[in-house]
Amino acid sequence: MKKKLTIALLAVFIAPLAFAQGNWGAAVKFGAAETDPQTLQKVFDAVGGDLTKGYGLFGLEALYEMNVENQHKVGVKLGLDFYGNNEYENNFISKITEETYAIPLTVYYKWDNGVKNWSFFAGAGATYMKAEMDNDTDSYNESKIFPHITGGAEYRFTELFALGIDVKYNFNAKLEKHIEAIDYKTDRSGISGALAARFYF
């Protein structure tokens, strides 16, 4: 799994470098996202222990933008997002770690005001998300595809570089798996926000 993620990560970040035509780009994002580890929360509420919720978000994305009219553009971007781990343990249960990653595909409209100006975008798309739950002896995973909407703004310092703010909302991003009479559930529905550094080629 880790090898596949590494290959995907490199592909998302490096692919635009092969197309030096001005409309390609890549981004690195750092932020925070909603998390609701429902099963781990229920165990914590019932018997106590230590529950750590991972609100962090690290993402990479590749994008392509097409000129429509004047400074208006239509773009498509493919991302790879890693969410902070949820972790639970107590004196009787071995440590349980819940890892989540997602691959969002987004189509968006951009009001591009050029260099030394703010530009704005809004769009929608679909996200493939996978959650893996591990303890000392077992590992379970579940995946799902769901819709999202997104919007944001960026300041273009040069033709090649911009800093911005991205906001995204996941709809019905609840993953669950029935294992040995237990319903393992986790929910990433809701809002996330990130600072993004974008590089255009």
mmCIF file of C-alpha atoms in Angstrom:
data_model
loop_
_atom_site.group_PDB
_atom_site.id
_atom_site.type_symbol
_atom_site.label_atom_id
_atom_site.label_comp_id
_atom_site.label_asym_id
_atom_site.label_seq_id
_atom_site.Cartn_x
_atom_site.Cartn_y
_atom_site.Cartn_z
ATOM 1 C CA MET A 1 0.000 0.000 0.000
ATOM 2 C CA LYS A 2 2.756 2.462 0.940
ATOM 3 C CA LYS A 3 4.551 1.828 -2.384
ATOM 4 C CA LYS A 4 1.350 2.537 -4.316
ATOM 5 C CA LEU A 5 0.774 5.750 -2.368
ATOM 6 C CA THR A 6 4.351 6.871 -3.004
ATOM 7 C CA ILE A 7 3.993 6.271 -6.752
ATOM 8 C CA ALA A 8 0.657 8.110 -6.841
ATOM 9 C CA LEU A 9 2.093 10.996 -4.840
ATOM 10 C CA LEU A 10 5.030 11.376 -7.220
ATOM 11 C CA ALA A 11 2.750 11.143 -10.254
ATOM 12 C CA VAL A 12 0.426 13.875 -8.974
ATOM 13 C CA PHE A 13 3.264 16.251 -8.190
ATOM 14 C CA ILE A 14 5.646 15.606 -11.097
ATOM 15 C CA ALA A 15 3.270 14.992 -14.027
ATOM 16 C CA PRO A 16 2.729 18.705 -14.845
ATOM 17 C CA LEU A 17 6.473 19.174 -15.369
ATOM 18 C CA ALA A 18 6.173 17.182 -18.588
ATOM 19 C CA PHE A 19 3.861 19.798 -20.119
ATOM 20 C CA ALA A 20 5.572 23.194 -20.203
ATOM 21 C CA GLN A 21 2.730 25.043 -21.953
ATOM 22 C CA GLY A 22 1.681 27.586 -19.342
ATOM 23 C CA ASN A 23 -1.653 26.061 -18.359
ATOM 24 C CA TRP A 24 -0.412 23.239 -16.129
ATOM 25 C CA GLY A 25 0.257 23.454 -12.429
ATOM 26 C CA ALA A 26 0.999 21.602 -9.211
ATOM 27 C CA ALA A 27 0.239 22.450 -5.597
ATOM 28 C CA VAL A 28 1.180 21.545 -2.050
ATOM 29 C CA LYS A 29 -1.484 22.072 0.653
ATOM 30 C CA PHE A 30 -1.499 22.132 4.454
ATOM 31 C CA GLY A 31 -4.663 22.506 6.492
ATOM 32 C CA ALA A 32 -7.316 21.030 8.772
ATOM 33 C CA ALA A 33 -10.432 18.949 8.191
ATOM 34 C CA GLU A 34 -13.502 17.643 9.990
ATOM 35 C CA THR A 35 -13.163 14.187 11.561
ATOM 36 C CA ASP A 36 -15.654 12.025 13.453
ATOM 37 C CA PRO A 37 -14.229 8.572 14.334
ATOM 38 C CA GLN A 38 -17.631 7.328 15.412
ATOM 39 C CA THR A 39 -16.726 3.811 16.587
ATOM 40 C CA LEU A 40 -13.631 4.948 18.457
ATOM 41 C CA GLN A 41 -15.654 7.772 20.004
ATOM 42 C CA LYS A 42 -18.290 5.320 21.267
ATOM 43 C CA VAL A 43 -15.647 3.096 22.857
ATOM 44 C CA PHE A 44 -14.038 6.134 24.472
ATOM 45 C CA ASP A 45 -17.390 7.360 25.808
ATOM 46 C CA ALA A 46 -18.156 3.901 27.235
ATOM 47 C CA VAL A 47 -14.874 2.860 28.859
ATOM 48 C CA GLY A 48 -12.572 5.893 28.736
ATOM 49 C CA GLY A 49 -8.946 5.713 27.675
ATOM 50 C CA ASP A 50 -7.111 8.020 25.299
ATOM 51 C CA LEU A 51 -8.641 9.218 22.033
ATOM 52 C CA THR A 52 -6.643 11.463 19.712
ATOM 53 C CA LYS A 53 -8.460 12.945 16.719
ATOM 54 C CA GLY A 54 -6.419 13.845 13.670
ATOM 55 C CA TYR A 55 -7.626 17.137 12.230
ATOM 56 C CA GLY A 56 -4.550 17.721 10.053
ATOM 57 C CA LEU A 57 -4.570 17.640 6.256
ATOM 58 C CA PHE A 58 -1.673 17.391 3.797
ATOM 59 C CA GLY A 59 -2.373 17.374 0.084
ATOM 60 C CA LEU A 60 -0.818 17.409 -3.367
ATOM 61 C CA GLU A 61 -2.572 18.193 -6.633
ATOM 62 C CA ALA A 62 -1.984 18.493 -10.362
ATOM 63 C CA LEU A 63 -4.135 20.840 -12.452
ATOM 64 C CA TYR A 64 -4.820 22.007 -15.982
ATOM 65 C CA GLU A 65 -6.602 25.264 -16.898
ATOM 66 C CA MET A 66 -8.146 26.259 -20.232
ATOM 67 C CA ASN A 67 -8.738 29.872 -21.258
ATOM 68 C CA VAL A 68 -12.423 30.601 -21.892
ATOM 69 C CA GLU A 69 -12.734 34.374 -22.346
ATOM 70 C CA ASN A 70 -10.453 37.217 -21.283
ATOM 71 C CA GLN A 71 -9.169 36.171 -17.839
ATOM 72 C CA HIS A 72 -11.825 33.513 -17.238
ATOM 73 C CA LYS A 73 -10.717 29.880 -17.164
ATOM 74 C CA VAL A 74 -12.114 26.394 -16.706
ATOM 75 C CA GLY A 75 -9.862 23.949 -14.923
ATOM 76 C CA VAL A 76 -9.624 20.365 -13.761
ATOM 77 C CA LYS A 77 -7.473 19.127 -10.895
ATOM 78 C CA LEU A 78 -6.602 15.770 -9.382
ATOM 79 C CA GLY A 79 -5.457 15.605 -5.777
ATOM 80 C CA LEU A 80 -4.022 13.237 -3.214
ATOM 81 C CA ASP A 81 -4.988 14.122 0.366
ATOM 82 C CA PHE A 82 -3.688 12.573 3.575
ATOM 83 C CA TYR A 83 -5.731 13.138 6.737
ATOM 84 C CA GLY A 84 -4.400 13.095 10.290
ATOM 85 C CA ASN A 85 -4.674 9.734 12.061
ATOM 86 C CA ASN A 86 -7.330 8.991 14.670
ATOM 87 C CA GLU A 87 -5.873 6.908 17.525
ATOM 88 C CA TYR A 88 -7.407 5.160 20.525
ATOM 89 C CA GLU A 89 -5.969 3.058 23.341
ATOM 90 C CA ASN A 90 -6.608 2.073 26.958
ATOM 91 C CA ASN A 91 -5.221 -0.422 29.470
ATOM 92 C CA PHE A 92 -7.253 -3.312 28.042
ATOM 93 C CA ILE A 93 -7.339 -2.644 24.278
ATOM 94 C CA SER A 94 -4.266 -2.516 22.075
ATOM 95 C CA LYS A 95 -3.734 0.752 20.243
ATOM 96 C CA ILE A 96 -6.112 1.251 17.307
ATOM 97 C CA THR A 97 -4.995 3.566 14.508
ATOM 98 C CA GLU A 98 -7.288 4.874 11.805
ATOM 99 C CA GLU A 99 -5.617 6.245 8.648
ATOM 100 C CA THR A 100 -7.531 8.044 5.908
ATOM 101 C CA TYR A 101 -6.521 9.252 2.468
ATOM 102 C CA ALA A 102 -8.528 10.585 -0.471
ATOM 103 C CA ILE A 103 -8.231 11.251 -4.211
ATOM 104 C CA PRO A 104 -10.476 14.189 -5.209
ATOM 105 C CA LEU A 105 -11.217 15.034 -8.860
ATOM 106 C CA THR A 106 -12.574 18.561 -9.360
ATOM 107 C CA VAL A 107 -13.808 20.699 -12.241
ATOM 108 C CA TYR A 108 -13.776 24.429 -11.463
ATOM 109 C CA TYR A 109 -14.322 27.916 -12.882
ATOM 110 C CA LYS A 110 -11.632 30.519 -12.209
ATOM 111 C CA TRP A 111 -11.758 34.306 -12.312
ATOM 112 C CA ASP A 112 -8.092 34.917 -13.121
ATOM 113 C CA ASN A 113 -7.012 38.514 -12.508
ATOM 114 C CA GLY A 114 -3.383 37.958 -13.446
ATOM 115 C CA VAL A 115 -0.088 38.634 -11.717
ATOM 116 C CA LYS A 116 0.009 40.814 -8.571
ATOM 117 C CA ASN A 117 -3.727 40.302 -8.070
ATOM 118 C CA TRP A 118 -6.176 38.007 -6.314
ATOM 119 C CA SER A 119 -7.970 35.361 -8.371
ATOM 120 C CA PHE A 120 -10.993 33.328 -7.283
ATOM 121 C CA PHE A 121 -12.372 29.884 -8.136
ATOM 122 C CA ALA A 122 -15.344 27.621 -7.403
ATOM 123 C CA GLY A 123 -16.042 24.067 -8.455
ATOM 124 C CA ALA A 124 -17.374 20.602 -7.713
ATOM 125 C CA GLY A 125 -16.351 17.017 -8.175
ATOM 126 C CA ALA A 126 -16.083 13.524 -6.741
ATOM 127 C CA THR A 127 -13.729 12.083 -4.124
ATOM 128 C CA TYR A 128 -12.503 8.526 -3.669
ATOM 129 C CA MET A 129 -11.711 7.993 0.012
ATOM 130 C CA LYS A 130 -10.228 5.029 1.869
ATOM 131 C CA ALA A 131 -9.942 4.463 5.617
ATOM 132 C CA GLU A 132 -7.743 1.787 7.205
ATOM 133 C CA MET A 133 -8.114 0.684 10.820
ATOM 134 C CA ASP A 134 -5.229 -1.235 12.407
ATOM 135 C CA ASN A 135 -4.348 -2.695 15.791
ATOM 136 C CA ASP A 136 -1.554 -5.068 16.811
ATOM 137 C CA THR A 137 -3.119 -8.096 15.144
ATOM 138 C CA ASP A 138 -5.722 -7.044 12.575
ATOM 139 C CA SER A 139 -6.259 -4.545 9.795
ATOM 140 C CA TYR A 140 -9.563 -3.469 8.211
ATOM 141 C CA ASN A 141 -10.293 -1.032 5.427
ATOM 142 C CA GLU A 142 -13.232 0.466 3.592
ATOM 143 C CA SER A 143 -13.561 2.897 0.668
ATOM 144 C CA LYS A 144 -16.245 5.116 -0.826
ATOM 145 C CA ILE A 145 -16.883 7.672 -3.593
ATOM 146 C CA PHE A 146 -18.875 10.808 -2.731
ATOM 147 C CA PRO A 147 -19.429 14.369 -4.072
ATOM 148 C CA HIS A 148 -17.740 17.554 -2.891
ATOM 149 C CA ILE A 149 -17.781 21.286 -3.607
ATOM 150 C CA THR A 150 -14.842 23.635 -3.337
ATOM 151 C CA GLY A 151 -13.860 27.283 -3.603
ATOM 152 C CA GLY A 152 -11.023 29.605 -2.786
ATOM 153 C CA ALA A 153 -8.714 32.438 -3.694
ATOM 154 C CA GLU A 154 -5.054 32.849 -4.551
ATOM 155 C CA TYR A 155 -2.608 35.694 -4.918
ATOM 156 C CA ARG A 156 -0.379 35.349 -8.004
ATOM 157 C CA PHE A 157 3.072 36.689 -7.116
ATOM 158 C CA THR A 158 4.593 35.777 -10.487
ATOM 159 C CA GLU A 159 3.567 33.874 -13.608
ATOM 160 C CA LEU A 160 4.985 30.758 -11.961
ATOM 161 C CA PHE A 161 3.971 31.014 -8.294
ATOM 162 C CA ALA A 162 0.860 31.745 -6.202
ATOM 163 C CA LEU A 163 -0.285 31.345 -2.594
ATOM 164 C CA GLY A 164 -3.907 30.730 -1.787
ATOM 165 C CA ILE A 165 -6.653 29.468 0.483
ATOM 166 C CA ASP A 166 -8.743 26.423 -0.467
ATOM 167 C CA VAL A 167 -12.041 25.466 1.179
ATOM 168 C CA LYS A 168 -13.750 22.125 0.487
ATOM 169 C CA TYR A 169 -16.973 20.476 1.693
ATOM 170 C CA ASN A 170 -17.451 16.698 1.594
ATOM 171 C CA PHE A 171 -20.987 15.323 1.336
ATOM 172 C CA ASN A 172 -21.849 12.001 3.013
ATOM 173 C CA ALA A 173 -18.221 10.952 3.474
ATOM 174 C CA LYS A 174 -19.126 8.286 6.020
ATOM 175 C CA LEU A 175 -17.241 4.982 5.750
ATOM 176 C CA GLU A 176 -18.384 1.896 7.609
ATOM 177 C CA LYS A 177 -17.634 -1.826 7.691
ATOM 178 C CA HIS A 178 -19.396 -4.612 9.615
ATOM 179 C CA ILE A 179 -16.770 -6.891 11.167
ATOM 180 C CA GLU A 180 -17.304 -9.580 13.794
ATOM 181 C CA ALA A 181 -20.619 -8.113 15.022
ATOM 182 C CA ILE A 182 -19.129 -4.607 15.280
ATOM 183 C CA ASP A 183 -19.892 -1.683 12.988
ATOM 184 C CA TYR A 184 -16.680 0.247 12.397
ATOM 185 C CA LYS A 185 -17.644 3.761 11.344
ATOM 186 C CA THR A 186 -15.750 6.936 10.617
ATOM 187 C CA ASP A 187 -16.989 10.161 9.061
ATOM 188 C CA ARG A 188 -15.061 12.817 7.093
ATOM 189 C CA SER A 189 -18.145 14.726 6.000
ATOM 190 C CA GLY A 190 -17.993 18.474 6.398
ATOM 191 C CA ILE A 191 -15.607 21.287 5.776
ATOM 192 C CA SER A 192 -11.840 21.426 5.338
ATOM 193 C CA GLY A 193 -9.535 24.359 4.725
ATOM 194 C CA ALA A 194 -5.949 24.576 3.562
ATOM 195 C CA LEU A 195 -3.185 26.957 2.605
ATOM 196 C CA ALA A 196 -1.953 26.113 -0.892
ATOM 197 C CA ALA A 197 1.306 26.897 -2.678
ATOM 198 C CA ARG A 198 0.815 26.559 -6.449
ATOM 199 C CA PHE A 199 3.439 26.348 -9.153
ATOM 200 C CA TYR A 200 2.456 27.003 -12.779
ATOM 201 C CA PHE A 201 4.300 25.737 -15.848
#
